[in-house]
mmCIF file of C-alpha atoms and ligand atoms in Angstrom:
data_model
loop_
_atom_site.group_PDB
_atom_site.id
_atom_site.type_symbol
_atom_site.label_atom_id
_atom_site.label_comp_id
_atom_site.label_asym_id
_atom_site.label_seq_id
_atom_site.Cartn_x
_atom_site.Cartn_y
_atom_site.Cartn_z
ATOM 1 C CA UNK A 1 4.321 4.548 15.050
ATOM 2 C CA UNK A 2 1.215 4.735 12.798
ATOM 3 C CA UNK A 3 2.407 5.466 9.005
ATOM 4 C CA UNK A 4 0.822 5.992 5.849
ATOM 5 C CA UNK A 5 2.437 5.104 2.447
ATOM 6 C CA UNK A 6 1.083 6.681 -0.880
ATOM 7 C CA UNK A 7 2.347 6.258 -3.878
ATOM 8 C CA UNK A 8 1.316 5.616 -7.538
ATOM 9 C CA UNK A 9 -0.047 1.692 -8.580
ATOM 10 C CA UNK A 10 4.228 0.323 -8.676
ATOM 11 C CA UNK A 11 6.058 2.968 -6.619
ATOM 12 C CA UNK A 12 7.194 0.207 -3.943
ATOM 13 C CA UNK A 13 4.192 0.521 -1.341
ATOM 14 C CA UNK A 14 4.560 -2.206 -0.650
ATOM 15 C CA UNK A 15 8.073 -3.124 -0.964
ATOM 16 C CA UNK A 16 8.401 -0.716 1.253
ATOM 17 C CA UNK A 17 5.766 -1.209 3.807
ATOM 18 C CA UNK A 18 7.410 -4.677 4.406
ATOM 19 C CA UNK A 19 10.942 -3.909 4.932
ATOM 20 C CA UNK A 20 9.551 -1.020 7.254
ATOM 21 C CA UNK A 21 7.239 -3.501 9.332
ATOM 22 C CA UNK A 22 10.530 -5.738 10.208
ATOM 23 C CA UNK A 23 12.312 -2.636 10.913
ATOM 24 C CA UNK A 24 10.098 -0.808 13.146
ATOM 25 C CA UNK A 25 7.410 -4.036 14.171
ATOM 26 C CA UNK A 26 4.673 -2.969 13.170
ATOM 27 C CA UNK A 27 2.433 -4.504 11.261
ATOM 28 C CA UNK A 28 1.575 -3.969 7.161
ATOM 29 C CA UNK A 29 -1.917 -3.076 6.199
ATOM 30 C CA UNK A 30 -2.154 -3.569 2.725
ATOM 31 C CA UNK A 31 -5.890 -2.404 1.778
ATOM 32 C CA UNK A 32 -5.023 -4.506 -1.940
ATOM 33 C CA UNK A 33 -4.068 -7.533 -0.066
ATOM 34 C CA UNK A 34 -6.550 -7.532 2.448
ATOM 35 C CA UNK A 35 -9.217 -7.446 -1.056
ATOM 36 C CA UNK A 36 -7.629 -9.895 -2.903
ATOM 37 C CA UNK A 37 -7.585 -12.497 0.248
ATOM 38 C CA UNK A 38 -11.468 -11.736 0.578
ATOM 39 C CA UNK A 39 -11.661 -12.225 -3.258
ATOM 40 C CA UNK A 40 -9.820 -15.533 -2.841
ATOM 41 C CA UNK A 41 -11.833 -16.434 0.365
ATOM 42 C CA UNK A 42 -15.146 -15.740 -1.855
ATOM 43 C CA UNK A 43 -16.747 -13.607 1.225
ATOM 44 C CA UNK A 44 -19.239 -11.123 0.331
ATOM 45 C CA UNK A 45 -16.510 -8.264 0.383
ATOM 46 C CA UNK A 46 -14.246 -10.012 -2.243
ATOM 47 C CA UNK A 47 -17.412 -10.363 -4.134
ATOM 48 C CA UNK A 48 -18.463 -7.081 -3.926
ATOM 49 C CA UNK A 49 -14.515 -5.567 -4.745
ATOM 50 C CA UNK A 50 -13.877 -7.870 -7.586
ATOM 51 C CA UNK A 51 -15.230 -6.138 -10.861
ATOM 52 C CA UNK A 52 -13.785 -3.178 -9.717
ATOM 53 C CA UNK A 53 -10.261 -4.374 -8.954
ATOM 54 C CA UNK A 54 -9.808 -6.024 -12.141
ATOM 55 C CA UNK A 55 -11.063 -3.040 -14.160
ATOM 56 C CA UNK A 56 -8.607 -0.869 -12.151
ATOM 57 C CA UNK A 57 -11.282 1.447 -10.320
ATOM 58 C CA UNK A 58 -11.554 1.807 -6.888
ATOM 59 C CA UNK A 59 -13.495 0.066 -4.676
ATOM 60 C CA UNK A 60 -16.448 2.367 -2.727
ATOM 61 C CA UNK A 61 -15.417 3.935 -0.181
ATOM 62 C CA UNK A 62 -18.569 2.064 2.116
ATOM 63 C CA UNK A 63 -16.610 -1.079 1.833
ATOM 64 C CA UNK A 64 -13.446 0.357 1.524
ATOM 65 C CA UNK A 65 -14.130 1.816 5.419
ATOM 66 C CA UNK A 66 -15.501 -1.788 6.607
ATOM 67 C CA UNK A 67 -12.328 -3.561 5.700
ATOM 68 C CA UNK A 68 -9.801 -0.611 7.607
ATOM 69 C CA UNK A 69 -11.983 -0.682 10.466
ATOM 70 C CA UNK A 70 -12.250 -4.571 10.892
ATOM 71 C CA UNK A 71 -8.306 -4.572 10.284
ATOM 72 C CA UNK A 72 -7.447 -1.906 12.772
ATOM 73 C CA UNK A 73 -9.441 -3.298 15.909
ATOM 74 C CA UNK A 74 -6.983 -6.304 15.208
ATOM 75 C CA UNK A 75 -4.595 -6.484 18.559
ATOM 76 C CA UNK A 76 -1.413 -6.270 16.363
ATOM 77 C CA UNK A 77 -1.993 -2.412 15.395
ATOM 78 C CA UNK A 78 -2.649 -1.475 19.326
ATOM 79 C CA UNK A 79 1.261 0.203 18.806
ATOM 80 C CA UNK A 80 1.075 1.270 15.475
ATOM 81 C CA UNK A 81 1.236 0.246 12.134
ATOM 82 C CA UNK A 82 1.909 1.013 8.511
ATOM 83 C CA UNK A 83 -1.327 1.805 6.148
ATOM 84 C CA UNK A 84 -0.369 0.840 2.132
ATOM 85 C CA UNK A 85 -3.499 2.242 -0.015
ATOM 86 C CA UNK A 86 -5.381 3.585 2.361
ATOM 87 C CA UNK A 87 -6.791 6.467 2.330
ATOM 88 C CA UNK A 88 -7.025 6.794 -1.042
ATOM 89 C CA UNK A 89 -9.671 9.689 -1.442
ATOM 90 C CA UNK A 90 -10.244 12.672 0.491
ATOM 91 C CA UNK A 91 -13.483 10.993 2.393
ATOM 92 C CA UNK A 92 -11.376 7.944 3.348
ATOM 93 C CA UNK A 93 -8.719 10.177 4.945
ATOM 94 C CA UNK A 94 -11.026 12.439 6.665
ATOM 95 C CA UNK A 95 -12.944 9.384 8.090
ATOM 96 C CA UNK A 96 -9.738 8.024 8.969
ATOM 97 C CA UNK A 97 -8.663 11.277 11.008
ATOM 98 C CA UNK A 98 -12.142 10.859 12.887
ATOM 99 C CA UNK A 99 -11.790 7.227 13.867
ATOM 100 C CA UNK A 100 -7.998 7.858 15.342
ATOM 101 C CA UNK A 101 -8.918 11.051 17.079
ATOM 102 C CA UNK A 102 -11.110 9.285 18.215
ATOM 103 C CA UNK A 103 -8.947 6.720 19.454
ATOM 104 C CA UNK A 104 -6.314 9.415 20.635
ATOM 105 C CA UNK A 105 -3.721 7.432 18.064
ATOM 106 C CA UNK A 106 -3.098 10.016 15.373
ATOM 107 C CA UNK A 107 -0.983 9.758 12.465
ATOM 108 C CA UNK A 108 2.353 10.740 12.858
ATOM 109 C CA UNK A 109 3.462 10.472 9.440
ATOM 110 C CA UNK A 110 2.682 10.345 6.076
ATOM 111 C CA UNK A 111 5.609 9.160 3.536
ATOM 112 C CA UNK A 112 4.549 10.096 -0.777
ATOM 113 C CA UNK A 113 6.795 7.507 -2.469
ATOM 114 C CA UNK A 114 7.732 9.384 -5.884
ATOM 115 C CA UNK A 115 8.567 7.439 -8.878
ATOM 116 C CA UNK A 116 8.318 8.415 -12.575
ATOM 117 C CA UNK A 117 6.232 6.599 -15.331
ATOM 118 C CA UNK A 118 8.156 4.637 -17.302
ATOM 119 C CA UNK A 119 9.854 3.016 -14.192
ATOM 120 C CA UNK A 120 6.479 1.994 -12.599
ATOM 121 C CA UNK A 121 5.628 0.378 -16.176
ATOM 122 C CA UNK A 122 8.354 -1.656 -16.175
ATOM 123 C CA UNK A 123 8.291 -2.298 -12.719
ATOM 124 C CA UNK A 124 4.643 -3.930 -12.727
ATOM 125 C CA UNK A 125 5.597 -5.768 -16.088
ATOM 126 C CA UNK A 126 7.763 -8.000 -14.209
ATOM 127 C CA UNK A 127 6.131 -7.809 -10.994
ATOM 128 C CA UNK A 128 5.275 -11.559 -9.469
ATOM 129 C CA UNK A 129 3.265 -11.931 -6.599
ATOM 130 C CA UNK A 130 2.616 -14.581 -4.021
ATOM 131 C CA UNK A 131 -1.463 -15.540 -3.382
ATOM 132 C CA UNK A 132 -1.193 -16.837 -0.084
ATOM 133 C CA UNK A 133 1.182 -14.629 2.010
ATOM 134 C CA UNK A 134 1.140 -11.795 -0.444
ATOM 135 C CA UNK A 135 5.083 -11.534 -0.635
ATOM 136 C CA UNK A 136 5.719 -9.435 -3.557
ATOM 137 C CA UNK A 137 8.973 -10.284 -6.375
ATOM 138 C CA UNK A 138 10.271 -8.641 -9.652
ATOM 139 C CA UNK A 139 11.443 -10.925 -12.443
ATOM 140 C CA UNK A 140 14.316 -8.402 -13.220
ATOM 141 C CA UNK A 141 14.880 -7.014 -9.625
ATOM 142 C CA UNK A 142 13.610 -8.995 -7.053
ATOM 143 C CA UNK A 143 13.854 -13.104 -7.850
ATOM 144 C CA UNK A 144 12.632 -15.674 -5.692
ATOM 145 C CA UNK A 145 15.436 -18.270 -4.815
ATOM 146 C CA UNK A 146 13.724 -20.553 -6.592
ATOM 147 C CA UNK A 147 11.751 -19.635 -9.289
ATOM 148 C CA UNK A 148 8.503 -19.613 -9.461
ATOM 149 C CA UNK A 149 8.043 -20.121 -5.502
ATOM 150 C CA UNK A 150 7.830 -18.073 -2.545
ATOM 151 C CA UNK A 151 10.396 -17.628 -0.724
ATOM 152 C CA UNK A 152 8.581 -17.374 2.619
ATOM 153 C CA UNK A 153 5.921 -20.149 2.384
ATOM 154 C CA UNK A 154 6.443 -22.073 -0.312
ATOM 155 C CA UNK A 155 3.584 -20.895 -2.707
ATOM 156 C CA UNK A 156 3.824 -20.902 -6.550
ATOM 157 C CA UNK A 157 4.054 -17.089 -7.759
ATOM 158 C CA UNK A 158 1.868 -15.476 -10.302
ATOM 159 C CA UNK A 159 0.690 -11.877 -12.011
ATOM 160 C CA UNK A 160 -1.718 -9.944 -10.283
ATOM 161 C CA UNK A 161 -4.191 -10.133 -13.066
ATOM 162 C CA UNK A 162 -4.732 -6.131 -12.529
ATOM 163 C CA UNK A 163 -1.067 -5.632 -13.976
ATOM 164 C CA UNK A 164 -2.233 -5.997 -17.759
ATOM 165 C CA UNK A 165 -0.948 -2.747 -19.971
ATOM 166 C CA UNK A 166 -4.337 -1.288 -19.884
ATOM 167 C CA UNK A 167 -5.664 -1.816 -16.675
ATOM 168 C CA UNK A 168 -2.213 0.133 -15.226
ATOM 169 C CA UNK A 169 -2.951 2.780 -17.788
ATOM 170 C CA UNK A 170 -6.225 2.989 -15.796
ATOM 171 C CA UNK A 171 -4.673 2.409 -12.412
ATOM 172 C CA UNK A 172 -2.163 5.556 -13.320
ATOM 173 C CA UNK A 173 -5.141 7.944 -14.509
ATOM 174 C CA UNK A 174 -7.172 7.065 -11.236
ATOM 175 C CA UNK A 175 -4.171 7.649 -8.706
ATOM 176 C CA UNK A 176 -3.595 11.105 -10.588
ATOM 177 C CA UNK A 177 -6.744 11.677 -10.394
ATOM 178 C CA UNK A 178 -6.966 11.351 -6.256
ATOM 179 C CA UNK A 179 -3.947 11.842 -5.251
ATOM 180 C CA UNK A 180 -3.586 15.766 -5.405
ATOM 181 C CA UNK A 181 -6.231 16.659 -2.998
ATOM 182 C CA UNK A 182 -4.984 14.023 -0.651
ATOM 183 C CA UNK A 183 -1.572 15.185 -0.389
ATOM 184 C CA UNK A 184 -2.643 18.448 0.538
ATOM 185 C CA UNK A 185 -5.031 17.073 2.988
ATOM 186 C CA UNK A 186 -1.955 15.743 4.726
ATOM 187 C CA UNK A 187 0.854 18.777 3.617
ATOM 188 C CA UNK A 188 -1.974 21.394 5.611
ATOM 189 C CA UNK A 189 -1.803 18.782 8.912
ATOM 190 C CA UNK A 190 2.457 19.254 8.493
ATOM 191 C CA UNK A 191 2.149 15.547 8.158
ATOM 192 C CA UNK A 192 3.398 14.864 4.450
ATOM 193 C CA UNK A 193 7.032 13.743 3.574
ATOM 194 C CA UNK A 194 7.971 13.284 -0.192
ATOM 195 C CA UNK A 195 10.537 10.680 -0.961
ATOM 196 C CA UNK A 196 12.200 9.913 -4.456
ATOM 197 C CA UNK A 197 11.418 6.451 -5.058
ATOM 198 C CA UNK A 198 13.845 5.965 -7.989
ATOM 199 C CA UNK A 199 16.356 3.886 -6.119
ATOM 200 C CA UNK A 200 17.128 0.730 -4.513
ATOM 201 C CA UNK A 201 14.830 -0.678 -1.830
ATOM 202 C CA UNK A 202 17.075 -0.090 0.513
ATOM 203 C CA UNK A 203 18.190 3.194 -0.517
ATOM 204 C CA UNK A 204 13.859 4.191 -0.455
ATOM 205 C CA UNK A 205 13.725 2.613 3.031
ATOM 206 C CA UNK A 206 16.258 4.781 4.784
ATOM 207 C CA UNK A 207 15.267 7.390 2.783
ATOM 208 C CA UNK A 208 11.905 6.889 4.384
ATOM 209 C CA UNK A 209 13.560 6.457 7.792
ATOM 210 C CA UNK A 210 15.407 9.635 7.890
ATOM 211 C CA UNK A 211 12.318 11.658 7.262
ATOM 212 C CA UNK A 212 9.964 10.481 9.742
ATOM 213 C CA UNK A 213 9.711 12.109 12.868
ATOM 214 C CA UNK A 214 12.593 11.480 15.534
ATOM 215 C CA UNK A 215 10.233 9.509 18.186
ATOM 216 C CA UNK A 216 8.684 7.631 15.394
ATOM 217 C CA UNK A 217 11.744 5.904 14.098
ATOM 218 C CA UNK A 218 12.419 3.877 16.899
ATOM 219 C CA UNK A 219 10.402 0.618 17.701
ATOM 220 C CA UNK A 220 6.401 0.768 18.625
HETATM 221 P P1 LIG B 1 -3.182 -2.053 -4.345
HETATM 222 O O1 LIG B 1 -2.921 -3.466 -4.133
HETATM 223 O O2 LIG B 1 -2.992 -1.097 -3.236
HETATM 224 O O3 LIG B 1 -2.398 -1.617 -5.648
HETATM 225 P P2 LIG B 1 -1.717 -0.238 -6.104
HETATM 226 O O4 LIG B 1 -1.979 0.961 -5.268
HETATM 227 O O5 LIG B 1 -2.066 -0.117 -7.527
HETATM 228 O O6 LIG B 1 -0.209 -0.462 -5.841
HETATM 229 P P3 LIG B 1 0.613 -1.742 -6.191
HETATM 230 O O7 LIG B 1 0.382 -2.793 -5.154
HETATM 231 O O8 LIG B 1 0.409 -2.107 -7.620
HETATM 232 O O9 LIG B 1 2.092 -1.152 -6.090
HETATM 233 P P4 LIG B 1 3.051 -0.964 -4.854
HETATM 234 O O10 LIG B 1 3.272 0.503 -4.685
HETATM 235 O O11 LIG B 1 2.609 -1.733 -3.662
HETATM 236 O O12 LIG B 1 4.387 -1.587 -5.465
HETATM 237 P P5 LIG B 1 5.186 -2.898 -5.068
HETATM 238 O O13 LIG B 1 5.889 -2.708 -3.778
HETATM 239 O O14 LIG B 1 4.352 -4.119 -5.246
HETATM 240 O O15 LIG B 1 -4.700 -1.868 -4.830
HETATM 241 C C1 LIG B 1 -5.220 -2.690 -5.850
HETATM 242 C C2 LIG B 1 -6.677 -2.360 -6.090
HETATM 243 O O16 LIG B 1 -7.439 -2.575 -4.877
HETATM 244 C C3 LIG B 1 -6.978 -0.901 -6.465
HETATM 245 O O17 LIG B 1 -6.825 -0.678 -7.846
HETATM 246 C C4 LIG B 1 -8.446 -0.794 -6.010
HETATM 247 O O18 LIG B 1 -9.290 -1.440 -6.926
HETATM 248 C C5 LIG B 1 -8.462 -1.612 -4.726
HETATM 249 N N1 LIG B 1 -8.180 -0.816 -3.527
HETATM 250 C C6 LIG B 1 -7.161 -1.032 -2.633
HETATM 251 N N2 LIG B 1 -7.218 -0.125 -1.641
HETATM 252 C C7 LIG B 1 -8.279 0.673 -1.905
HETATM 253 C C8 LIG B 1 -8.843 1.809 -1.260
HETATM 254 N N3 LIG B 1 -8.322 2.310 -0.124
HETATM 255 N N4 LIG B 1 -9.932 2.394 -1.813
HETATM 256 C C9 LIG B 1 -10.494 1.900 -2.936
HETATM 257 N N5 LIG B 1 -10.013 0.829 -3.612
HETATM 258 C C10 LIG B 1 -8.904 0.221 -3.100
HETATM 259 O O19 LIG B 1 6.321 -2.884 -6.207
HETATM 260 C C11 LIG B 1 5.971 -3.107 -7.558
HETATM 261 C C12 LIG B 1 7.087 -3.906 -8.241
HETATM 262 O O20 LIG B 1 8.277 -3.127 -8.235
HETATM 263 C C13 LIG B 1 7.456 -5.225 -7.532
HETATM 264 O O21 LIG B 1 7.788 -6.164 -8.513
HETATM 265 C C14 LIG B 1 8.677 -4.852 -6.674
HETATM 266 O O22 LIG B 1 9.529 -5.973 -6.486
HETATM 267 C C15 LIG B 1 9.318 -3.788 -7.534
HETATM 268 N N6 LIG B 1 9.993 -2.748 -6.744
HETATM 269 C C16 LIG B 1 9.506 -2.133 -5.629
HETATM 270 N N7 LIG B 1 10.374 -1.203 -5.189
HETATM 271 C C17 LIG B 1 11.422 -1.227 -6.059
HETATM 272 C C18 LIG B 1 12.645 -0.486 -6.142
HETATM 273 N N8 LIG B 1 12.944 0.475 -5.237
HETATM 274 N N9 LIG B 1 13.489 -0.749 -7.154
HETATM 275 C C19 LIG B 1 13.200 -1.726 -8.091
HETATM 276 N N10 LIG B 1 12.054 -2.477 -8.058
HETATM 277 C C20 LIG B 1 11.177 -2.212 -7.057
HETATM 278 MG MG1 LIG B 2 1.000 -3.010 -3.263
#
């Protein structure tokens, strides 16, 4: 199935997208991850994204379009796949719903992960995060079983350095600042699903499962 999660900076995209990938195998397209690999990689895109990532802005929408597109023709996503971050403005979606039309490989879903404020703050306050294979943790919720390393390839953890107090202040006031236009974008197409986020990861995921359309919860 081809998904997409929104959500604000926090709300378990993620978390989310992961658990979902295993579930359904498909893979996770994480637009942040895929940016800060280029970033660590020193191409030109990392180059180009960095500023704005750290200050908490988005990155243009040029390069922002280059990265999906590169990421897409990848073999993996030729049965589907799960998009975390992307779109994240109206031109992104709308060049999005050209390039699968195109394609004949709509969307079939699109899954708003609710979660209030104060539980995203504290949620990216304690948020750890793997470099290499991009396996997220929680220092309250989520601990690595040993700490400090990831579980899945051995990697020491660290904070993403955009998950400073003021730069998710920022992150906050720029997803509010998108996100209403996109939803409807997607609530016009009968595509959009809102989910309360303020639970468990596992309680989210099969919250997400049960809303997604019947055909699309079963395997490719
Ligand atoms: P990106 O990496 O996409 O960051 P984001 O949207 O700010 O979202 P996060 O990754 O911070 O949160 P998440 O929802 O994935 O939460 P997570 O699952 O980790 O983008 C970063 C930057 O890249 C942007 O600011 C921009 O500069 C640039 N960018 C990326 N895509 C772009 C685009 N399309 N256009 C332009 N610029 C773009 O969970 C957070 C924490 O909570 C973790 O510690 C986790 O363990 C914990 N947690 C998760 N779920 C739960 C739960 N249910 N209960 C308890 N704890 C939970
Ligand atoms: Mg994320």
């Amino acid at each position: 199935m081809r998904l997409i999660l929104v959500g604000a900076p926090g709300a378990g995209k993620g978390t989310q997208a992961r658990m979902l990938g295993e579930q359904l195998q498909i893979p996770h397209i994480s637009t942040g991850d895929l940016l800060r690999s280029a970033i660590q990689r020193g191409t030109l895109v990392g180059l180009q994204a960095k500023a704005y990532m750290e200050a908490g802005e988005l990155v243009p929408d040029p390069i922002m379009i280059r990265v999906l597109e590169e990421r897409l023709r990848e073999p993996d996503c030729a049965n589907g796949f799960i998009l975390d971050g992307f779109p994240r403005t109206l031109s992104q979606a709308s060049y999005l719903n050209t390039l699968l039309e195109r394609l004949q490989t709509p969307i079939e879903a699109v899954v708003s992960i609710e979660v209030e404020r104060d539980v995203i703050i504290e949620r990216l306050s304690h948020r750890l995060i793997c470099p290499s294979c991009h396996r997220n943790y929680n220092e309250k919720t989520d601990q690595p079983r040993v700490q400090g390393v990831c579980n899945v390839c051995g990697s020491g953890l660290t904070h993403r350095l955009d998950d400073d107090a003021v730069t998710v202040m920022h992150r906050l006031d720029v997803y509010l600042r998108e996100i209403a236009p996109l939803k409807e974008f997607y609530r016009v197409d009968g595509l959009l699903r809102s989910i309360d986020g303020n639970a468990s990861p596992q309680v989210v995921e099969e919250r997400i499962l049960a809303s997604l359309p019947g055909t699309a919860r079963t395997k490719g």
